[in-house]
GROMACS .gro file of C-alpha atoms in nm:
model
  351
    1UNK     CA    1  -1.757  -0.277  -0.810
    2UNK     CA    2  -1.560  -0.121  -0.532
    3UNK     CA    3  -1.778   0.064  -0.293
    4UNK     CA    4  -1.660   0.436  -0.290
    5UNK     CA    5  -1.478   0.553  -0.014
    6UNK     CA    6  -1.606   0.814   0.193
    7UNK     CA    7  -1.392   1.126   0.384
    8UNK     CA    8  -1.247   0.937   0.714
    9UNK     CA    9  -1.129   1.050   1.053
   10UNK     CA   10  -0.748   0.958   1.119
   11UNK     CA   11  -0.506   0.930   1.439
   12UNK     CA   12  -0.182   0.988   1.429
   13UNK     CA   13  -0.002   0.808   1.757
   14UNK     CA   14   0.359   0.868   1.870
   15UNK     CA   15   0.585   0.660   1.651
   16UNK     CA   16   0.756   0.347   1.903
   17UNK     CA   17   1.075   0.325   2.025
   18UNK     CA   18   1.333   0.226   1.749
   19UNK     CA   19   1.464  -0.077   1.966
   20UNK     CA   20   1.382  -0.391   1.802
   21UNK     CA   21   1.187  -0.601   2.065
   22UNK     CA   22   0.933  -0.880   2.018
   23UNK     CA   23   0.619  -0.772   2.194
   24UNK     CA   24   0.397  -0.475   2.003
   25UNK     CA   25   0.334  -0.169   2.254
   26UNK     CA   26  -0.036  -0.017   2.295
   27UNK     CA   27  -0.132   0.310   2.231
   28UNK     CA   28  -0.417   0.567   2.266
   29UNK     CA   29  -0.587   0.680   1.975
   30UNK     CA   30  -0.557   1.096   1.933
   31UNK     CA   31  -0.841   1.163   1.666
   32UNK     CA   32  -0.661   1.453   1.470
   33UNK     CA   33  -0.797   1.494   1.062
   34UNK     CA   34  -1.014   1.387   0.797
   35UNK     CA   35  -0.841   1.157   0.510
   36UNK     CA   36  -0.795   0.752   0.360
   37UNK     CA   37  -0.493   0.572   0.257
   38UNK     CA   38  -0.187   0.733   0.398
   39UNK     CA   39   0.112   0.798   0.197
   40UNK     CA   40   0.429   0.961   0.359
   41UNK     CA   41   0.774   1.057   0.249
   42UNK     CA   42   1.074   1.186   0.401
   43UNK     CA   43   1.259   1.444   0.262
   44UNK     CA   44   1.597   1.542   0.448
   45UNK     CA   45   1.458   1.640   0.796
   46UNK     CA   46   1.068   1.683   0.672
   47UNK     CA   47   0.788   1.458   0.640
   48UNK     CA   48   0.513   1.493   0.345
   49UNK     CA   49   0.159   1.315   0.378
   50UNK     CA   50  -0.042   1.349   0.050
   51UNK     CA   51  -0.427   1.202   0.126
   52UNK     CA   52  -0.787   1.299  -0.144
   53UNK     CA   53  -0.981   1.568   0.013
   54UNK     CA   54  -1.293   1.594  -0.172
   55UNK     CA   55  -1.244   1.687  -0.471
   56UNK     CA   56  -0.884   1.723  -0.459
   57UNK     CA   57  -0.576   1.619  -0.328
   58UNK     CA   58  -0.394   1.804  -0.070
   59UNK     CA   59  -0.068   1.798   0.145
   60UNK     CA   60   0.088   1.833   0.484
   61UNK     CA   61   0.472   1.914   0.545
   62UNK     CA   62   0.576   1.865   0.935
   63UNK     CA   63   0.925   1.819   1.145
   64UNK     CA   64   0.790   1.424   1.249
   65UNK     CA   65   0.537   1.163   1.135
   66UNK     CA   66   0.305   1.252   1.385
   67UNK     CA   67   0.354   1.631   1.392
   68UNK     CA   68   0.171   1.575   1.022
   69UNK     CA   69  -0.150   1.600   1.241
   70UNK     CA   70  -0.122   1.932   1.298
   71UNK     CA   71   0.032   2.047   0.986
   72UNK     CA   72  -0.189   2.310   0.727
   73UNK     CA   73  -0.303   2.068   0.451
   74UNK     CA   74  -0.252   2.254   0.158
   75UNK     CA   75  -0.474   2.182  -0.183
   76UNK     CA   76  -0.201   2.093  -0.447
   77UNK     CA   77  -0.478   2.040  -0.717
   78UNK     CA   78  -0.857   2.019  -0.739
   79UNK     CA   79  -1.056   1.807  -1.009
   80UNK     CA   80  -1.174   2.073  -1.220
   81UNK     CA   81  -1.216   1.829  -1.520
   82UNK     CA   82  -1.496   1.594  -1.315
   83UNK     CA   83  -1.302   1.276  -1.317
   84UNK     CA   84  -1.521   1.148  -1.000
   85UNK     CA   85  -1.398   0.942  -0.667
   86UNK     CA   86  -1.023   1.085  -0.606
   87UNK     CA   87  -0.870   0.767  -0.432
   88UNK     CA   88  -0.598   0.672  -0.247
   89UNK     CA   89  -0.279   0.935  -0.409
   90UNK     CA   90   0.042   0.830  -0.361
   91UNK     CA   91   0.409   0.996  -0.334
   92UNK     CA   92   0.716   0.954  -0.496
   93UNK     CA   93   1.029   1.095  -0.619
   94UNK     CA   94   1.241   1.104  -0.881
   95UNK     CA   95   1.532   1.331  -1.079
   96UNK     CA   96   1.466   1.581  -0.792
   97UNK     CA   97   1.076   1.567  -0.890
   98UNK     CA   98   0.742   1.494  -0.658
   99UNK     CA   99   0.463   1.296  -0.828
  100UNK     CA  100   0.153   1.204  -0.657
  101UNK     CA  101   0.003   0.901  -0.843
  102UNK     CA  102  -0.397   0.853  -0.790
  103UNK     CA  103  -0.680   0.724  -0.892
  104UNK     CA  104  -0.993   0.899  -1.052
  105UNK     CA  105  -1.326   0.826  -1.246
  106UNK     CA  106  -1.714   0.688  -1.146
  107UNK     CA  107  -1.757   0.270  -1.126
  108UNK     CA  108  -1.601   0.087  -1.425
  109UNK     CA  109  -1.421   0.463  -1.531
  110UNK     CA  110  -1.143   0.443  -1.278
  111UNK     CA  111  -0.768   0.486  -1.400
  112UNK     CA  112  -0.486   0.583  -1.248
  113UNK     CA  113  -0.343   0.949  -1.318
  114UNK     CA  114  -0.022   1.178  -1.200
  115UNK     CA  115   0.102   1.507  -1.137
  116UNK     CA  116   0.429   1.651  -1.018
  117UNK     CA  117   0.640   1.966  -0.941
  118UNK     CA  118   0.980   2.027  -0.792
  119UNK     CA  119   0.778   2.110  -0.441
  120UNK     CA  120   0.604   1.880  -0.244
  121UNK     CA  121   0.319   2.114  -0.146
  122UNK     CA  122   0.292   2.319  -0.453
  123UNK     CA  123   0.311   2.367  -0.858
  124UNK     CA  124   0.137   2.114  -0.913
  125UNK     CA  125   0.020   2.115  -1.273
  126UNK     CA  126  -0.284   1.979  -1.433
  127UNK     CA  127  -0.338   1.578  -1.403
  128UNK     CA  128  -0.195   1.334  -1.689
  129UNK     CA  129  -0.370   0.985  -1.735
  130UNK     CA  130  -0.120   0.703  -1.696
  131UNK     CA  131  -0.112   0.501  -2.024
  132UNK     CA  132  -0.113   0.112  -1.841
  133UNK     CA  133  -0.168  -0.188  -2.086
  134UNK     CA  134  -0.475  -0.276  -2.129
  135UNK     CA  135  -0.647   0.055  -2.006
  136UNK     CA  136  -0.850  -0.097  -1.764
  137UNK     CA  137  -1.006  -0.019  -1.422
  138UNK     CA  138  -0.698   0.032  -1.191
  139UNK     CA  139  -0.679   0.197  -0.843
  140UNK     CA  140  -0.364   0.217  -0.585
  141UNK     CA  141  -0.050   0.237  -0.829
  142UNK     CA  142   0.282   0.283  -0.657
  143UNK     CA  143   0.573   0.400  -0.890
  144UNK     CA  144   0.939   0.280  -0.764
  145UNK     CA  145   1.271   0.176  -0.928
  146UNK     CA  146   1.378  -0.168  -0.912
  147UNK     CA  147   1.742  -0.319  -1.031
  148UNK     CA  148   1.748   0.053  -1.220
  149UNK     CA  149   1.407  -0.041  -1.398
  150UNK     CA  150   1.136   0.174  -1.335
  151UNK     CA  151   0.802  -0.015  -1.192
  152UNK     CA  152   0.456   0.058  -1.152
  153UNK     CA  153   0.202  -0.192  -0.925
  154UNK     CA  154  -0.119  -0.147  -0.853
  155UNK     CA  155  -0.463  -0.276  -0.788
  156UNK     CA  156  -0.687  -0.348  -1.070
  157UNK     CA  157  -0.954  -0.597  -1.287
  158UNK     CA  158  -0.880  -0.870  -1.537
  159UNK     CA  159  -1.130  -0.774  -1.751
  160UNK     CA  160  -1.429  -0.466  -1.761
  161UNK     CA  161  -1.634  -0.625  -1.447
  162UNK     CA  162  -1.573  -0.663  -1.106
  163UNK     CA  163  -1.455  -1.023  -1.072
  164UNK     CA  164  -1.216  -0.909  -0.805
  165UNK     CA  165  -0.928  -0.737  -0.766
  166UNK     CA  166  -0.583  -0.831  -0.846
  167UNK     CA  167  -0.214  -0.703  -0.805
  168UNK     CA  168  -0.015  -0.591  -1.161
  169UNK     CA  169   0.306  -0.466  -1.220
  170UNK     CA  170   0.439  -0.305  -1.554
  171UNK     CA  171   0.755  -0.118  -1.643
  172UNK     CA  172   0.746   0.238  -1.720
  173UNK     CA  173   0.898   0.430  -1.961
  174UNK     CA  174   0.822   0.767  -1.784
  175UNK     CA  175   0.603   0.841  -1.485
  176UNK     CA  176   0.307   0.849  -1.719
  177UNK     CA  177   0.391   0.583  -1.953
  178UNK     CA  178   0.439   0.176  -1.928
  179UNK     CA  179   0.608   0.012  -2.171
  180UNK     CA  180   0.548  -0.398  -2.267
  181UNK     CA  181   0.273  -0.576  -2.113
  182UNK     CA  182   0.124  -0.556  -1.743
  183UNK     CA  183   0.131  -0.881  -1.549
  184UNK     CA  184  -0.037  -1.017  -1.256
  185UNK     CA  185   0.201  -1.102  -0.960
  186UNK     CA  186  -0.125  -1.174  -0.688
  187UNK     CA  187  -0.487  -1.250  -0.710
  188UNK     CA  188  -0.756  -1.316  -0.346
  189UNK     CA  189  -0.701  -1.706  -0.388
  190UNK     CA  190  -0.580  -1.768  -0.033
  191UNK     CA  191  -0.915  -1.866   0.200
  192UNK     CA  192  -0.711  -1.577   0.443
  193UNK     CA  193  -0.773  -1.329   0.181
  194UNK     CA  194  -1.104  -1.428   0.096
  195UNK     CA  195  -1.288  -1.461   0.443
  196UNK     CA  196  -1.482  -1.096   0.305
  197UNK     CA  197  -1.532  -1.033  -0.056
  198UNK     CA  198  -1.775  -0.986  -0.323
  199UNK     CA  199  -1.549  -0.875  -0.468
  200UNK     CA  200  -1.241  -1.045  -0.318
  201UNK     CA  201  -0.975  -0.818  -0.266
  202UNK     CA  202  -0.576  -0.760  -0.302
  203UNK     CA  203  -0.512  -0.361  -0.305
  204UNK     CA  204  -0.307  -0.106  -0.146
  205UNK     CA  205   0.006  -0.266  -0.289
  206UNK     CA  206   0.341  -0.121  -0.106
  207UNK     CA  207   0.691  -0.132  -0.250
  208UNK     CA  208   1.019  -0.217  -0.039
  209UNK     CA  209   1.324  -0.391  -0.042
  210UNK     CA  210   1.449  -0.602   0.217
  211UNK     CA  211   1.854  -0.625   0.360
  212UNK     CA  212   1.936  -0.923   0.105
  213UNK     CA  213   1.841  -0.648  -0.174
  214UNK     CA  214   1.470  -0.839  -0.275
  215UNK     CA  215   1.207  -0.692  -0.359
  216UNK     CA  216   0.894  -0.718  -0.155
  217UNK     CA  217   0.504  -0.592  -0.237
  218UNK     CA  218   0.284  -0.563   0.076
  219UNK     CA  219  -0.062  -0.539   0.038
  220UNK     CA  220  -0.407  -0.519   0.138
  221UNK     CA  221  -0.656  -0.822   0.147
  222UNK     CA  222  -1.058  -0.882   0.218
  223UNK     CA  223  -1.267  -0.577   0.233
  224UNK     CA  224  -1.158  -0.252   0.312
  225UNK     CA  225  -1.555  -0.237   0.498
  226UNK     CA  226  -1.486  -0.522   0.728
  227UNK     CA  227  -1.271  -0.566   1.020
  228UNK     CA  228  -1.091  -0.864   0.833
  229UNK     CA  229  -0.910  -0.639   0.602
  230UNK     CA  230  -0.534  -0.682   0.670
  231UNK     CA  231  -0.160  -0.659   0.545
  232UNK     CA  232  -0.023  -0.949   0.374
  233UNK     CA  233   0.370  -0.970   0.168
  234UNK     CA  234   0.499  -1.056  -0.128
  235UNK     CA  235   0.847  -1.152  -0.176
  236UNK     CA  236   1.046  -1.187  -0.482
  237UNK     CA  237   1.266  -1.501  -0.479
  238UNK     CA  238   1.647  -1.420  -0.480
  239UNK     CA  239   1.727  -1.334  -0.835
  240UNK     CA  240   1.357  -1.366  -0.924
  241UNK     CA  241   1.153  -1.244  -1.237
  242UNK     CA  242   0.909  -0.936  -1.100
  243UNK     CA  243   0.682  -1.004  -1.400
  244UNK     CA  244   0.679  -1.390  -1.334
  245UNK     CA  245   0.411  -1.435  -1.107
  246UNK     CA  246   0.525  -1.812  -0.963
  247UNK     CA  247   0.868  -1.546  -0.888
  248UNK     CA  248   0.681  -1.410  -0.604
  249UNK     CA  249   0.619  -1.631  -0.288
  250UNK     CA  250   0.302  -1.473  -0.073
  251UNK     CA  251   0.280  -1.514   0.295
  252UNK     CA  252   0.087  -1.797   0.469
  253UNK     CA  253  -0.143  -1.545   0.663
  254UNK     CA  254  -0.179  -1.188   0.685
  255UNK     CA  255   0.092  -1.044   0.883
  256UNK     CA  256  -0.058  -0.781   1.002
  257UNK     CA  257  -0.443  -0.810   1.120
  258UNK     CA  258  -0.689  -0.852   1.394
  259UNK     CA  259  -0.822  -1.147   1.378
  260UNK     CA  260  -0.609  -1.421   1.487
  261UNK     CA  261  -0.794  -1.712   1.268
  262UNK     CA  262  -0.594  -1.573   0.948
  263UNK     CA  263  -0.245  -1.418   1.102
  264UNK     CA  264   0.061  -1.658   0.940
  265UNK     CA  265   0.163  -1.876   1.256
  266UNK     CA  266   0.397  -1.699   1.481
  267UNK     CA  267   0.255  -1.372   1.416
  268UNK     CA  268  -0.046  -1.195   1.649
  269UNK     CA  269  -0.314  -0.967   1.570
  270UNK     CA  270  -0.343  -0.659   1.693
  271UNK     CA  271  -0.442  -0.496   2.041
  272UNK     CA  272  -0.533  -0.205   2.023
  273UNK     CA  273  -0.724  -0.128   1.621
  274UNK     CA  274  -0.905  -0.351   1.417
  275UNK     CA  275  -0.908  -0.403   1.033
  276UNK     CA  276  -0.549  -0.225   0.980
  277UNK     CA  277  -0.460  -0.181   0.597
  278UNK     CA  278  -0.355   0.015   0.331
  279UNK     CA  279  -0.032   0.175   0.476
  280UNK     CA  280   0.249   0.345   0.381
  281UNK     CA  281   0.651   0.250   0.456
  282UNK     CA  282   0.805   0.619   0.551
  283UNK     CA  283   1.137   0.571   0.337
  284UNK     CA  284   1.386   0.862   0.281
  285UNK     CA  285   1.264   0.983  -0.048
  286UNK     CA  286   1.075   0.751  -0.107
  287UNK     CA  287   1.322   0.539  -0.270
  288UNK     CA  288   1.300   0.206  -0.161
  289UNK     CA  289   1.653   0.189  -0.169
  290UNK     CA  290   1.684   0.352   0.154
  291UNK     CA  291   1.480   0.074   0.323
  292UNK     CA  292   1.559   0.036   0.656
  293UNK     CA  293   1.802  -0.254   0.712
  294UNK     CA  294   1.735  -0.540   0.959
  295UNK     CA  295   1.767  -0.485   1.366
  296UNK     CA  296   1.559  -0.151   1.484
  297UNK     CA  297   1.225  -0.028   1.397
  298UNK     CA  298   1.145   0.200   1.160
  299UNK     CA  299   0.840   0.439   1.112
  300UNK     CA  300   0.502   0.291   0.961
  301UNK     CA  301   0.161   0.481   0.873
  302UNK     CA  302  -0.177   0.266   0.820
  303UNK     CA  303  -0.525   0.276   0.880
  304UNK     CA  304  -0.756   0.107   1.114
  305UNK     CA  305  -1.043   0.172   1.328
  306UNK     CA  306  -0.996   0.156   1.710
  307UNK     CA  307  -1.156  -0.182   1.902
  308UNK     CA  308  -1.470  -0.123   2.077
  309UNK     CA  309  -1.608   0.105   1.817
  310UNK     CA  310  -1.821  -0.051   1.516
  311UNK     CA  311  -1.602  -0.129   1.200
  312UNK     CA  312  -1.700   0.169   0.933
  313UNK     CA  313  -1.530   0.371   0.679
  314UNK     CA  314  -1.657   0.710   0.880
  315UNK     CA  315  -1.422   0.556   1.236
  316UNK     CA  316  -1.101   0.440   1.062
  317UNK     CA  317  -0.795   0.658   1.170
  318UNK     CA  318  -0.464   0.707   1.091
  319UNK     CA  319  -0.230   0.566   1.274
  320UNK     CA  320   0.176   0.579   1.305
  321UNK     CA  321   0.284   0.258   1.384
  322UNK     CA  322   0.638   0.083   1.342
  323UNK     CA  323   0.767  -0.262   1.098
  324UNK     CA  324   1.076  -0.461   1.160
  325UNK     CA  325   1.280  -0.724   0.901
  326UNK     CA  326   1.235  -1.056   1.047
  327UNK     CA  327   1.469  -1.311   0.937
  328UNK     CA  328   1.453  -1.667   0.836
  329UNK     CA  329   1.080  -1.677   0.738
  330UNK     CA  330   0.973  -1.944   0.527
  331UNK     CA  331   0.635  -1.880   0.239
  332UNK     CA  332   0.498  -2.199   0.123
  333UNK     CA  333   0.258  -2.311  -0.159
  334UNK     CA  334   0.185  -2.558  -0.339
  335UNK     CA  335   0.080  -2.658  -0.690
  336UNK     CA  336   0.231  -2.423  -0.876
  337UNK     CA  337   0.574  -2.410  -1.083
  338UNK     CA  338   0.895  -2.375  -0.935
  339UNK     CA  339   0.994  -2.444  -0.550
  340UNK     CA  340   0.709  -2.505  -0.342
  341UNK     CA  341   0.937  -2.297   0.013
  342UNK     CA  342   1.123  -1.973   0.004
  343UNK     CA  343   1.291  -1.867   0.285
  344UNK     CA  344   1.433  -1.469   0.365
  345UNK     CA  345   1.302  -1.214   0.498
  346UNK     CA  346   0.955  -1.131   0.615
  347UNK     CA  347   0.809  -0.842   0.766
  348UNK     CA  348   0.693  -0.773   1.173
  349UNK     CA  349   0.416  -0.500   1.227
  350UNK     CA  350   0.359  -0.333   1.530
  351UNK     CA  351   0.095  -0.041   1.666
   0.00000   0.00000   0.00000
C-alpha cells in the first residue's frame, strides 16, 4: 500500500530565463506554503494552482507561476462525505469548463473522482466518482485530448493488492466516464525505476505533446519517500497505438533526478534539490495542444526537497523550474515486439 501523504512545505523559485541553453541555473529555495503534487494552468494572462489541503481541495489564482505563492488559496470543496486521503488533484479544461480530477478513499478504497465549474476558484459542485474499468485502486489521473479522443492516465494496481504501481490509460466518454477497456502503457521493470520500492513505483503520470505532434507521458518512478524518486518519459512512436503498450518507447534513465547512477546518459542530476517528481507542465489551458514547441524554455512546477536537508515528505517544496524539447534522442529496449530504437524527441529539465 502507498504510504499516505502528509501536508508538505513548498518553494516557489523565479521561473529561468526562456533562452534555451545547455547548462541548468541554481537557485535559492524561498519556503512559501503548505501543499503536494503541483498542478498549474494558464488561463489567458492568469495562472491557477489546485493542491489537497486537508480535507479539501483548494486554489490559488496569481499574475505569474511564482506569484502563486502569495496568492489567497481558496477552498473550492471540502470532503463532507468522508472519502479519506485527498491526493494529488489535478486541472483541466474543457468546452469552457474547469475540472479538478483527484484521488480519495483509505488503503485499498482509493479511486479517482472530479468536479468542475465554469470558474477556476469557485462553484464547484459536489464530487462524482470516475467510472474506470475495472474499478480498482487508482491515484494521479490526468484527463487530456489526444488526435480528438478524449484520454484519461493514471497511476494504479493490477489487481486488489499492492503489487506495485503501474501507468493506464482509457478513453473517456465524458469527464466522469471511460468507455472500452483500460490498458497498461508502463509498469517499475527498469532496475532505474526500481532502486526504492516495496512497492515499486510509476505515478504522477503527465500529458504533453512534442513539435512532431507525439504524444508523450512523463512520470514519476521509485518512492515518493526516498531521494531516488525522479521523472522519467514516455513517448508514443510516430503514428503509434496509445493503448498498445510495446507503442510507447520509455527512456533509458530518469531524465530528471539526483542521483547520477540512474540519469539516461547525457543527462545530469540535479544541483540544487534532491528527489524531484511529480510535476506539472504549465500549458495554456491546459490543452496539451499548446505545448511549447522546440528552441526556448518554458515554465515547469515539481517537487523536491532542497540538498543538505534529510529526504522527508514534511521538507519537500515546490519548486518552478523550466523543460526544453531536445531533439534526436534515441529510447532503446529490448525483448519486446516491434523496433527495439525510437528516435524523436525527448525532454531536458532544469531547476
Amino acid at each position: 500500500m502507498r504510504l499516505p501523504r502528509v501536508p508538505i512545505v513548498i518553494a516557489l523559485l523565479a521561473v529561468a530565463a526562456l533562452a534555451a541553453v545547455r547548462t541548468a541555473p541554481s537557485a535559492e529555495a524561498a519556503q512559501v506554503m503548505r501543499a503536494a503534487d503541483p498542478s498549474v494552468l494558464r488561463v489567458g494572462s492568469t495562472y491557477h494552482s489546485v493542491q489537497s489541503t486537508g480535507g479539501g481541495i483548494s486554489v490559488r489564482s496569481a499574475s505569474s507561476p511564482d506569484g502563486l505563492a502569495g496568492a489567497t488559496a481558496r477552498q473550492v470543496w471540502s470532503d463532507t462525505r468522508n472519502l479519506g486521503e485527498i491526493w494529488a488533484p489535478e486541472f483541466s479544461m474543457e468546452g469552457g469548463r474547469f475540472y479538478i480530477h483527484f484521488s480519495g478513499g483509505r488503503s485499498a478504497a482509493h479511486r479517482m473522482y472530479v468536479i468542475s465549474s465554469t470558474s477556476a476558484a469557485a462553484g464547484y459542485g459536489a464530487e462524482t466518482k470516475v467510472a474506470l474499468p475495472d474499478d480498482r485502486w487508482a491515484i494521479d489521473g490526468s484527463m487530456f485530448t489526444f488526435n480528438g479522443q478524449r484520454w484519461f492516465v493514471w497511476s494504479g494496481w493490477a489487481g486488489d493488492t499492492n503489487v506495485e504501481q503501474n501507468l493506464y490509460i482509457a478513453r473517456m466518454s465524458s469527464p466522469s466516464a471511460s468507455t472500452g477497456a483500460r490498458y497498461v502503457i508502463s509498469q517499475p521493470r527498469e532496475s532505474w525505476e526500481r532502486v526504492v520500492g516495496n512497492p515499486f513505483i510509476n505515478e504522477g503520470p503527465e500529458p504533453i505533446r512534442d513539435p512532431n505532434g507525439q504524444l508523450h507521458i512523463t512520470y514519476s518512478a521509485n518512492g515518493s519517500w526516498s531521494d531516488q524518486y525522479c521523472i522519467a518519459d514516455l513517448r508514443l512512436r510516430a503514428g503509434g497505438d496509445p493503448t498498445y503498450v510495446w507503442d510507447w518507447y520509455k527512456s533509458n534513465g530518469c531524465l530528471f533526478g539526483s542521483n547520477r547512477s540512474t540519469m539516461m546518459a547525457g543527462w545530469d542530476p540535479t544541483v540544487n534539490v534532491n528527489g524531484p517528481g511529480h510535476h506539472t507542465f504549465v500549458l495554456l489551458n491546459g490543452d496539451i495542444a499548446t505545448s511549447p514547441p522546440a528552441g526556448p524554455r518554458f515554465p515547469l512546477m515539481f517537487h523536491a526537497v532542497p540538498k543538505g536537508t534529510p529526504y522527508s515528505w514534511a521538507n519537500r517544496y515546490w519548486y518552478t523550474g523550466t523543460f526544453c524539447w531536445w531533439g534526436n534522442v534515441t529510447y532503446s529496449r529490448a525483448n519486446v515486439p516491434g523496433p527495439n530504437t525510437d528516435t524523436g524527441f525527448g525532454l531536458k529539465f532544469f531547476e
